[in-house]
């Protein structure tokens, strides 16, 4: 009983603290200092450790994500509490038409090119290899605010994993397949190979972010189509699909800063959902790369596609060029992930068919 009370007290205390106070860092701490302190705090507050608690552990993970990507994380938090932020600035009729046109273009691709599915898939796989994206497994189960199990959450878990990887909020290295399109191999699970408290921290961060994305996106969908709830198209355990994104592309949430690229492994086609505020510029290439979300769809299941540098490649450290030893550095990997321009260039090179729905139009 005493242990549970102590955890509750910690939770109340951390709610009043700033992210910097929770991690014990200065206001001007560098990303490297933030990560180092996070690792230490995550180990100290892990529920399996003496003196640790689930509440404190979650607070540390939340503070870490906030500090690494504060402007966008603040938007995600405010979008959940402020219902208006998730609502599209354009009418439901406008986005219904966008969705209809999007689906129409996809159907047209099937009509004109669907007979060569095998060739389409092969070309898509070639493009994925060239982009050095690896297929990971983020899972299908999550928990809601009441700690109840939610099934069919793979779409939001995949979005969350790709997003967190892009802002370098994932601490554990991962090892993807040599060839993510090789059917003889299975995709790797997200996180560390060996059990590790930091892996649990990554999973907690992934779970919470996925739930927030679910609430944000589905509130916008239900706002436009309340009847979809009764029809079973939207619900706590109803499988969500990527075309839900149409209703948040021009919202006030951080999703309007994203470009979500969905590789459909069944057809070999690619669907792109470009937010109103997503932009490409040579001066801010890192921003566009971190806001380019890549996932793969296959038979009712979504999985994140994450950039992993190959062994023997070089990376810059200061003014020195160093060789990458295996998949040693998840942070370096996420910095080099492709932005939308790079992805579309590669798709064009391999004659991969794609449809772009642009929230700025």
mmCIF file of C-alpha atoms in Angstrom, residues 7-358:
data_model
loop_
_atom_site.group_PDB
_atom_site.id
_atom_site.type_symbol
_atom_site.label_atom_id
_atom_site.label_comp_id
_atom_site.label_asym_id
_atom_site.label_seq_id
_atom_site.Cartn_x
_atom_site.Cartn_y
_atom_site.Cartn_z
ATOM 1 C CA UNK A 7 4.103 6.441 -6.724
ATOM 2 C CA UNK A 8 1.014 8.655 -6.636
ATOM 3 C CA UNK A 9 2.962 11.362 -4.791
ATOM 4 C CA UNK A 10 5.730 11.260 -7.391
ATOM 5 C CA UNK A 11 3.137 11.625 -10.111
ATOM 6 C CA UNK A 12 1.647 14.738 -8.505
ATOM 7 C CA UNK A 13 5.088 16.230 -8.130
ATOM 8 C CA UNK A 14 6.179 15.597 -11.716
ATOM 9 C CA UNK A 15 2.948 17.118 -13.063
ATOM 10 C CA UNK A 16 4.024 20.471 -11.591
ATOM 11 C CA UNK A 17 7.595 20.239 -12.863
ATOM 12 C CA UNK A 18 8.968 21.394 -16.199
ATOM 13 C CA UNK A 19 10.532 18.807 -18.533
ATOM 14 C CA UNK A 20 13.962 20.225 -17.650
ATOM 15 C CA UNK A 21 13.277 19.780 -13.923
ATOM 16 C CA UNK A 22 12.058 16.213 -14.424
ATOM 17 C CA UNK A 23 15.277 15.250 -16.208
ATOM 18 C CA UNK A 24 17.494 17.472 -14.070
ATOM 19 C CA UNK A 25 19.036 19.459 -16.918
ATOM 20 C CA UNK A 26 19.646 23.115 -17.742
ATOM 21 C CA UNK A 27 17.400 25.143 -20.034
ATOM 22 C CA UNK A 28 20.116 25.270 -22.694
ATOM 23 C CA UNK A 29 21.044 21.568 -22.540
ATOM 24 C CA UNK A 30 22.194 20.066 -25.836
ATOM 25 C CA UNK A 31 20.386 17.084 -27.441
ATOM 26 C CA UNK A 32 23.336 14.884 -26.417
ATOM 27 C CA UNK A 33 23.024 16.025 -22.782
ATOM 28 C CA UNK A 34 19.255 15.476 -22.873
ATOM 29 C CA UNK A 35 19.694 11.897 -24.150
ATOM 30 C CA UNK A 36 22.404 11.062 -21.620
ATOM 31 C CA UNK A 37 20.290 12.349 -18.732
ATOM 32 C CA UNK A 38 17.215 10.575 -20.060
ATOM 33 C CA UNK A 39 19.011 7.227 -20.107
ATOM 34 C CA UNK A 40 20.065 7.718 -16.488
ATOM 35 C CA UNK A 41 16.608 8.853 -15.339
ATOM 36 C CA UNK A 42 14.826 6.069 -17.235
ATOM 37 C CA UNK A 43 16.967 3.495 -15.456
ATOM 38 C CA UNK A 44 16.410 5.133 -12.065
ATOM 39 C CA UNK A 45 12.620 5.431 -12.369
ATOM 40 C CA UNK A 46 11.882 2.093 -14.054
ATOM 41 C CA UNK A 47 9.051 0.321 -12.165
ATOM 42 C CA UNK A 48 11.201 -2.792 -11.697
ATOM 43 C CA UNK A 49 13.890 -0.787 -9.927
ATOM 44 C CA UNK A 50 13.794 -0.004 -6.212
ATOM 45 C CA UNK A 51 12.281 3.434 -5.759
ATOM 46 C CA UNK A 52 10.923 3.494 -9.303
ATOM 47 C CA UNK A 53 7.279 3.796 -10.333
ATOM 48 C CA UNK A 54 5.223 3.630 -13.481
ATOM 49 C CA UNK A 55 4.089 7.245 -13.024
ATOM 50 C CA UNK A 56 7.616 8.630 -12.669
ATOM 51 C CA UNK A 57 8.851 6.453 -15.529
ATOM 52 C CA UNK A 58 6.116 7.750 -17.849
ATOM 53 C CA UNK A 59 6.814 11.354 -16.817
ATOM 54 C CA UNK A 60 10.499 10.953 -17.701
ATOM 55 C CA UNK A 61 9.644 9.520 -21.130
ATOM 56 C CA UNK A 62 7.170 12.337 -21.783
ATOM 57 C CA UNK A 63 9.653 15.019 -20.745
ATOM 58 C CA UNK A 64 12.287 13.525 -23.038
ATOM 59 C CA UNK A 65 10.049 13.590 -26.110
ATOM 60 C CA UNK A 66 8.904 17.129 -25.326
ATOM 61 C CA UNK A 67 12.452 18.464 -25.090
ATOM 62 C CA UNK A 68 13.614 16.812 -28.303
ATOM 63 C CA UNK A 69 10.737 18.106 -30.392
ATOM 64 C CA UNK A 70 9.092 20.702 -28.205
ATOM 65 C CA UNK A 71 7.199 22.834 -30.777
ATOM 66 C CA UNK A 72 5.511 19.818 -32.359
ATOM 67 C CA UNK A 73 5.017 17.895 -29.141
ATOM 68 C CA UNK A 74 3.299 20.894 -27.570
ATOM 69 C CA UNK A 75 0.990 20.982 -30.585
ATOM 70 C CA UNK A 76 0.179 17.297 -30.177
ATOM 71 C CA UNK A 77 -0.645 17.764 -26.484
ATOM 72 C CA UNK A 78 -2.773 20.869 -27.120
ATOM 73 C CA UNK A 79 -4.572 19.200 -30.025
ATOM 74 C CA UNK A 80 -5.852 16.504 -27.691
ATOM 75 C CA UNK A 81 -7.097 18.960 -25.042
ATOM 76 C CA UNK A 82 -8.357 21.522 -27.566
ATOM 77 C CA UNK A 83 -10.882 19.791 -29.821
ATOM 78 C CA UNK A 84 -10.905 22.655 -32.360
ATOM 79 C CA UNK A 85 -7.218 22.093 -33.140
ATOM 80 C CA UNK A 86 -7.972 18.708 -34.690
ATOM 81 C CA UNK A 87 -10.717 20.012 -36.939
ATOM 82 C CA UNK A 88 -9.911 20.816 -40.551
ATOM 83 C CA UNK A 89 -9.974 24.481 -41.518
ATOM 84 C CA UNK A 90 -11.824 23.537 -44.709
ATOM 85 C CA UNK A 91 -15.286 22.023 -44.871
ATOM 86 C CA UNK A 92 -16.046 18.333 -44.501
ATOM 87 C CA UNK A 93 -17.470 18.420 -48.023
ATOM 88 C CA UNK A 94 -14.107 19.624 -49.336
ATOM 89 C CA UNK A 95 -12.199 16.753 -47.749
ATOM 90 C CA UNK A 96 -14.904 14.259 -48.671
ATOM 91 C CA UNK A 97 -14.275 15.276 -52.266
ATOM 92 C CA UNK A 98 -10.504 15.009 -51.729
ATOM 93 C CA UNK A 99 -10.963 11.518 -50.308
ATOM 94 C CA UNK A 100 -13.233 10.557 -53.212
ATOM 95 C CA UNK A 101 -10.667 11.841 -55.727
ATOM 96 C CA UNK A 102 -7.846 10.073 -53.861
ATOM 97 C CA UNK A 103 -9.698 6.759 -53.920
ATOM 98 C CA UNK A 104 -10.663 7.342 -57.537
ATOM 99 C CA UNK A 105 -7.033 7.829 -58.543
ATOM 100 C CA UNK A 106 -6.035 4.648 -56.693
ATOM 101 C CA UNK A 107 -8.818 2.717 -58.438
ATOM 102 C CA UNK A 108 -7.671 4.139 -61.755
ATOM 103 C CA UNK A 109 -4.160 2.880 -61.067
ATOM 104 C CA UNK A 110 -5.588 -0.580 -60.396
ATOM 105 C CA UNK A 111 -7.614 -0.459 -63.603
ATOM 106 C CA UNK A 112 -4.664 0.606 -65.763
ATOM 107 C CA UNK A 113 -1.798 -1.169 -64.028
ATOM 108 C CA UNK A 114 -3.308 -3.710 -61.619
ATOM 109 C CA UNK A 115 -2.678 -6.638 -63.943
ATOM 110 C CA UNK A 116 1.054 -6.356 -63.302
ATOM 111 C CA UNK A 117 0.923 -6.541 -59.514
ATOM 112 C CA UNK A 118 4.059 -8.662 -59.266
ATOM 113 C CA UNK A 119 6.077 -6.165 -61.309
ATOM 114 C CA UNK A 120 4.628 -3.258 -59.318
ATOM 115 C CA UNK A 121 5.625 -4.872 -56.031
ATOM 116 C CA UNK A 122 9.116 -5.669 -57.293
ATOM 117 C CA UNK A 123 9.667 -2.062 -58.347
ATOM 118 C CA UNK A 124 8.382 -0.847 -54.999
ATOM 119 C CA UNK A 125 10.784 -3.182 -53.188
ATOM 120 C CA UNK A 126 13.666 -1.879 -55.295
ATOM 121 C CA UNK A 127 12.794 1.672 -54.306
ATOM 122 C CA UNK A 128 12.575 0.734 -50.619
ATOM 123 C CA UNK A 129 16.014 -0.851 -50.810
ATOM 124 C CA UNK A 130 17.496 2.201 -52.498
ATOM 125 C CA UNK A 131 15.990 4.441 -49.791
ATOM 126 C CA UNK A 132 17.571 2.107 -47.174
ATOM 127 C CA UNK A 133 14.324 1.682 -45.313
ATOM 128 C CA UNK A 134 13.892 -1.336 -43.060
ATOM 129 C CA UNK A 135 10.597 -2.935 -42.132
ATOM 130 C CA UNK A 136 10.011 -3.050 -38.383
ATOM 131 C CA UNK A 137 7.177 -4.455 -36.270
ATOM 132 C CA UNK A 138 5.474 -1.948 -33.964
ATOM 133 C CA UNK A 139 2.684 -4.299 -32.859
ATOM 134 C CA UNK A 140 -1.119 -4.093 -32.911
ATOM 135 C CA UNK A 141 -2.043 -3.709 -29.249
ATOM 136 C CA UNK A 142 -2.104 -0.544 -27.188
ATOM 137 C CA UNK A 143 -3.772 0.665 -23.983
ATOM 138 C CA UNK A 144 -6.151 3.548 -23.506
ATOM 139 C CA UNK A 145 -6.303 6.167 -20.748
ATOM 140 C CA UNK A 146 -7.958 3.623 -18.416
ATOM 141 C CA UNK A 147 -5.205 1.067 -19.025
ATOM 142 C CA UNK A 148 -7.619 -1.074 -21.048
ATOM 143 C CA UNK A 149 -6.337 -3.063 -24.005
ATOM 144 C CA UNK A 150 -7.022 -1.663 -27.489
ATOM 145 C CA UNK A 151 -6.669 -4.024 -30.429
ATOM 146 C CA UNK A 152 -6.102 -3.116 -34.077
ATOM 147 C CA UNK A 153 -3.825 -0.172 -33.250
ATOM 148 C CA UNK A 154 -1.087 -0.969 -35.781
ATOM 149 C CA UNK A 155 -1.711 2.145 -37.891
ATOM 150 C CA UNK A 156 -1.202 4.565 -35.016
ATOM 151 C CA UNK A 157 1.677 2.566 -33.506
ATOM 152 C CA UNK A 158 3.430 2.633 -36.893
ATOM 153 C CA UNK A 159 2.914 6.385 -37.275
ATOM 154 C CA UNK A 160 4.190 6.948 -33.736
ATOM 155 C CA UNK A 161 7.283 4.793 -34.243
ATOM 156 C CA UNK A 162 8.246 6.505 -37.492
ATOM 157 C CA UNK A 163 7.631 9.932 -35.937
ATOM 158 C CA UNK A 164 9.662 9.193 -32.791
ATOM 159 C CA UNK A 165 12.497 7.801 -34.880
ATOM 160 C CA UNK A 166 12.456 10.959 -36.971
ATOM 161 C CA UNK A 167 12.874 13.265 -33.967
ATOM 162 C CA UNK A 168 15.550 10.929 -32.548
ATOM 163 C CA UNK A 169 13.509 10.058 -29.467
ATOM 164 C CA UNK A 170 14.271 6.342 -29.710
ATOM 165 C CA UNK A 171 17.200 5.317 -27.549
ATOM 166 C CA UNK A 172 17.561 1.638 -28.463
ATOM 167 C CA UNK A 173 19.270 0.429 -31.602
ATOM 168 C CA UNK A 174 17.314 -1.921 -33.835
ATOM 169 C CA UNK A 175 18.328 -4.434 -36.432
ATOM 170 C CA UNK A 176 16.173 -4.654 -39.538
ATOM 171 C CA UNK A 177 16.312 -7.237 -42.278
ATOM 172 C CA UNK A 178 18.973 -7.219 -44.977
ATOM 173 C CA UNK A 179 16.136 -7.080 -47.484
ATOM 174 C CA UNK A 180 12.826 -5.831 -46.148
ATOM 175 C CA UNK A 181 10.968 -7.222 -49.170
ATOM 176 C CA UNK A 182 12.391 -10.740 -48.853
ATOM 177 C CA UNK A 183 9.388 -12.897 -47.960
ATOM 178 C CA UNK A 184 11.715 -15.524 -46.469
ATOM 179 C CA UNK A 185 12.599 -13.142 -43.643
ATOM 180 C CA UNK A 186 10.444 -11.604 -40.967
ATOM 181 C CA UNK A 187 10.588 -7.991 -39.892
ATOM 182 C CA UNK A 188 12.299 -7.182 -36.627
ATOM 183 C CA UNK A 189 10.489 -6.090 -33.517
ATOM 184 C CA UNK A 190 10.874 -2.484 -32.494
ATOM 185 C CA UNK A 191 13.441 -1.837 -29.751
ATOM 186 C CA UNK A 192 16.411 -3.637 -28.234
ATOM 187 C CA UNK A 193 17.510 -7.193 -28.849
ATOM 188 C CA UNK A 194 17.978 -7.873 -25.123
ATOM 189 C CA UNK A 195 15.499 -6.905 -22.376
ATOM 190 C CA UNK A 196 16.387 -3.418 -21.222
ATOM 191 C CA UNK A 197 14.660 -0.697 -19.166
ATOM 192 C CA UNK A 198 15.357 1.738 -22.000
ATOM 193 C CA UNK A 199 13.437 -0.538 -24.350
ATOM 194 C CA UNK A 200 10.489 -0.267 -21.956
ATOM 195 C CA UNK A 201 10.867 3.516 -22.036
ATOM 196 C CA UNK A 202 10.780 3.473 -25.834
ATOM 197 C CA UNK A 203 7.669 1.308 -25.799
ATOM 198 C CA UNK A 204 5.955 3.587 -23.262
ATOM 199 C CA UNK A 205 6.722 6.604 -25.424
ATOM 200 C CA UNK A 206 5.537 4.794 -28.529
ATOM 201 C CA UNK A 207 2.302 3.693 -26.831
ATOM 202 C CA UNK A 208 1.408 7.116 -25.467
ATOM 203 C CA UNK A 209 2.160 8.890 -28.750
ATOM 204 C CA UNK A 210 0.089 6.351 -30.713
ATOM 205 C CA UNK A 211 -2.885 6.874 -28.403
ATOM 206 C CA UNK A 212 -2.649 10.648 -28.796
ATOM 207 C CA UNK A 213 -2.524 10.324 -32.574
ATOM 208 C CA UNK A 214 -5.565 8.046 -32.486
ATOM 209 C CA UNK A 215 -7.534 10.560 -30.438
ATOM 210 C CA UNK A 216 -6.485 13.458 -32.641
ATOM 211 C CA UNK A 217 -7.158 11.823 -36.003
ATOM 212 C CA UNK A 218 -10.371 10.064 -35.075
ATOM 213 C CA UNK A 219 -11.866 13.169 -33.447
ATOM 214 C CA UNK A 220 -11.430 14.928 -36.793
ATOM 215 C CA UNK A 221 -12.946 11.984 -38.682
ATOM 216 C CA UNK A 222 -15.947 11.753 -36.337
ATOM 217 C CA UNK A 223 -16.426 15.525 -36.507
ATOM 218 C CA UNK A 224 -16.851 15.198 -40.272
ATOM 219 C CA UNK A 225 -18.760 11.904 -40.189
ATOM 220 C CA UNK A 226 -20.442 11.137 -36.836
ATOM 221 C CA UNK A 227 -22.471 8.426 -38.552
ATOM 222 C CA UNK A 228 -19.300 6.396 -39.124
ATOM 223 C CA UNK A 229 -19.262 5.446 -35.439
ATOM 224 C CA UNK A 230 -22.658 3.720 -35.686
ATOM 225 C CA UNK A 231 -21.588 2.151 -38.980
ATOM 226 C CA UNK A 232 -18.539 0.614 -37.318
ATOM 227 C CA UNK A 233 -16.041 2.529 -39.454
ATOM 228 C CA UNK A 234 -14.520 4.316 -36.439
ATOM 229 C CA UNK A 235 -14.167 3.008 -32.891
ATOM 230 C CA UNK A 236 -11.904 2.088 -30.030
ATOM 231 C CA UNK A 237 -10.931 -1.253 -31.543
ATOM 232 C CA UNK A 238 -11.810 -0.630 -35.189
ATOM 233 C CA UNK A 239 -8.883 -0.853 -37.588
ATOM 234 C CA UNK A 240 -7.966 2.621 -38.834
ATOM 235 C CA UNK A 241 -6.708 3.190 -42.370
ATOM 236 C CA UNK A 242 -4.406 5.779 -43.866
ATOM 237 C CA UNK A 243 -7.139 7.663 -45.710
ATOM 238 C CA UNK A 244 -8.315 8.961 -42.301
ATOM 239 C CA UNK A 245 -5.369 11.353 -42.656
ATOM 240 C CA UNK A 246 -7.261 13.332 -45.282
ATOM 241 C CA UNK A 247 -9.309 14.963 -42.513
ATOM 242 C CA UNK A 248 -6.302 16.388 -40.617
ATOM 243 C CA UNK A 249 -4.011 17.534 -43.449
ATOM 244 C CA UNK A 250 -4.889 21.207 -42.922
ATOM 245 C CA UNK A 251 -5.718 21.053 -39.204
ATOM 246 C CA UNK A 252 -3.954 23.099 -36.521
ATOM 247 C CA UNK A 253 -2.195 19.979 -35.275
ATOM 248 C CA UNK A 254 1.380 18.880 -35.962
ATOM 249 C CA UNK A 255 0.105 16.354 -38.517
ATOM 250 C CA UNK A 256 -0.294 19.257 -40.945
ATOM 251 C CA UNK A 257 3.537 19.463 -40.808
ATOM 252 C CA UNK A 258 3.883 15.835 -41.902
ATOM 253 C CA UNK A 259 4.140 14.012 -45.183
ATOM 254 C CA UNK A 260 2.977 10.432 -44.615
ATOM 255 C CA UNK A 261 4.151 7.945 -47.242
ATOM 256 C CA UNK A 262 2.315 4.603 -47.317
ATOM 257 C CA UNK A 263 3.890 1.762 -49.312
ATOM 258 C CA UNK A 264 1.091 -0.668 -50.226
ATOM 259 C CA UNK A 265 2.729 -4.085 -50.503
ATOM 260 C CA UNK A 266 -0.407 -5.660 -52.020
ATOM 261 C CA UNK A 267 -0.608 -3.440 -55.088
ATOM 262 C CA UNK A 268 2.931 -2.067 -55.286
ATOM 263 C CA UNK A 269 1.486 1.464 -55.318
ATOM 264 C CA UNK A 270 2.370 4.274 -52.912
ATOM 265 C CA UNK A 271 -0.017 6.754 -51.304
ATOM 266 C CA UNK A 272 1.259 10.125 -50.058
ATOM 267 C CA UNK A 273 -0.616 12.408 -47.651
ATOM 268 C CA UNK A 274 1.096 15.799 -47.562
ATOM 269 C CA UNK A 275 0.130 18.196 -44.775
ATOM 270 C CA UNK A 276 -0.593 21.849 -45.455
ATOM 271 C CA UNK A 277 2.533 23.066 -43.647
ATOM 272 C CA UNK A 278 4.974 20.423 -44.823
ATOM 273 C CA UNK A 279 7.661 22.145 -46.850
ATOM 274 C CA UNK A 280 10.884 21.248 -48.605
ATOM 275 C CA UNK A 281 13.906 23.523 -48.464
ATOM 276 C CA UNK A 282 17.617 22.929 -48.727
ATOM 277 C CA UNK A 283 18.125 25.144 -45.685
ATOM 278 C CA UNK A 284 15.904 22.948 -43.520
ATOM 279 C CA UNK A 285 16.349 19.474 -44.961
ATOM 280 C CA UNK A 286 16.591 17.937 -41.478
ATOM 281 C CA UNK A 287 13.147 19.340 -40.621
ATOM 282 C CA UNK A 288 11.506 17.893 -43.720
ATOM 283 C CA UNK A 289 13.215 14.533 -43.174
ATOM 284 C CA UNK A 290 12.115 14.324 -39.535
ATOM 285 C CA UNK A 291 8.533 15.108 -40.600
ATOM 286 C CA UNK A 292 8.447 12.505 -43.384
ATOM 287 C CA UNK A 293 6.639 9.466 -41.978
ATOM 288 C CA UNK A 294 7.108 6.150 -43.785
ATOM 289 C CA UNK A 295 4.976 3.037 -43.210
ATOM 290 C CA UNK A 296 4.073 -0.119 -45.099
ATOM 291 C CA UNK A 297 0.637 -1.668 -45.498
ATOM 292 C CA UNK A 298 -0.040 -5.364 -46.011
ATOM 293 C CA UNK A 299 -3.325 -7.257 -45.578
ATOM 294 C CA UNK A 300 -4.901 -5.085 -42.901
ATOM 295 C CA UNK A 301 -1.654 -4.473 -41.040
ATOM 296 C CA UNK A 302 0.650 -1.446 -40.911
ATOM 297 C CA UNK A 303 4.348 -1.448 -40.022
ATOM 298 C CA UNK A 304 6.884 1.387 -39.802
ATOM 299 C CA UNK A 305 9.656 1.672 -42.383
ATOM 300 C CA UNK A 306 12.726 3.187 -40.730
ATOM 301 C CA UNK A 307 15.991 4.344 -42.235
ATOM 302 C CA UNK A 308 19.016 2.263 -41.190
ATOM 303 C CA UNK A 309 22.488 3.077 -42.498
ATOM 304 C CA UNK A 310 24.459 0.154 -43.861
ATOM 305 C CA UNK A 311 27.691 -1.087 -42.376
ATOM 306 C CA UNK A 312 30.683 0.533 -44.037
ATOM 307 C CA UNK A 313 28.904 3.796 -44.800
ATOM 308 C CA UNK A 314 30.474 6.984 -43.530
ATOM 309 C CA UNK A 315 29.112 9.615 -41.181
ATOM 310 C CA UNK A 316 30.414 13.014 -40.181
ATOM 311 C CA UNK A 317 31.467 13.742 -36.619
ATOM 312 C CA UNK A 318 32.631 17.329 -36.454
ATOM 313 C CA UNK A 319 35.039 17.683 -39.356
ATOM 314 C CA UNK A 320 35.940 13.982 -39.382
ATOM 315 C CA UNK A 321 34.467 11.275 -41.556
ATOM 316 C CA UNK A 322 33.945 7.969 -39.721
ATOM 317 C CA UNK A 323 32.768 4.555 -40.850
ATOM 318 C CA UNK A 324 29.528 3.197 -39.439
ATOM 319 C CA UNK A 325 30.000 -0.111 -37.655
ATOM 320 C CA UNK A 326 26.829 -2.077 -38.261
ATOM 321 C CA UNK A 327 23.604 -0.462 -36.978
ATOM 322 C CA UNK A 328 25.418 1.094 -34.057
ATOM 323 C CA UNK A 329 23.876 4.527 -34.005
ATOM 324 C CA UNK A 330 20.112 4.959 -34.208
ATOM 325 C CA UNK A 331 20.435 8.711 -33.805
ATOM 326 C CA UNK A 332 22.804 9.039 -36.796
ATOM 327 C CA UNK A 333 20.465 6.824 -38.811
ATOM 328 C CA UNK A 334 17.407 8.956 -38.131
ATOM 329 C CA UNK A 335 19.287 12.118 -39.165
ATOM 330 C CA UNK A 336 19.883 10.692 -42.655
ATOM 331 C CA UNK A 337 16.355 9.486 -43.354
ATOM 332 C CA UNK A 338 14.873 10.597 -46.683
ATOM 333 C CA UNK A 339 12.466 13.491 -47.062
ATOM 334 C CA UNK A 340 9.502 13.497 -49.442
ATOM 335 C CA UNK A 341 11.458 14.908 -52.379
ATOM 336 C CA UNK A 342 14.042 12.140 -52.102
ATOM 337 C CA UNK A 343 11.339 9.487 -51.850
ATOM 338 C CA UNK A 344 9.412 10.750 -54.881
ATOM 339 C CA UNK A 345 12.640 10.996 -56.919
ATOM 340 C CA UNK A 346 13.437 7.362 -56.152
ATOM 341 C CA UNK A 347 9.860 6.252 -56.913
ATOM 342 C CA UNK A 348 10.113 7.998 -60.270
ATOM 343 C CA UNK A 349 13.446 6.307 -60.991
ATOM 344 C CA UNK A 350 11.845 2.901 -60.460
ATOM 345 C CA UNK A 351 8.560 3.751 -62.207
ATOM 346 C CA UNK A 352 6.561 3.190 -59.036
ATOM 347 C CA UNK A 353 3.003 4.519 -59.280
ATOM 348 C CA UNK A 354 1.916 6.894 -56.521
ATOM 349 C CA UNK A 355 -0.918 9.232 -55.580
ATOM 350 C CA UNK A 356 -0.360 12.478 -53.661
ATOM 351 C CA UNK A 357 -3.129 14.119 -51.645
ATOM 352 C CA UNK A 358 -1.940 17.639 -50.780
#
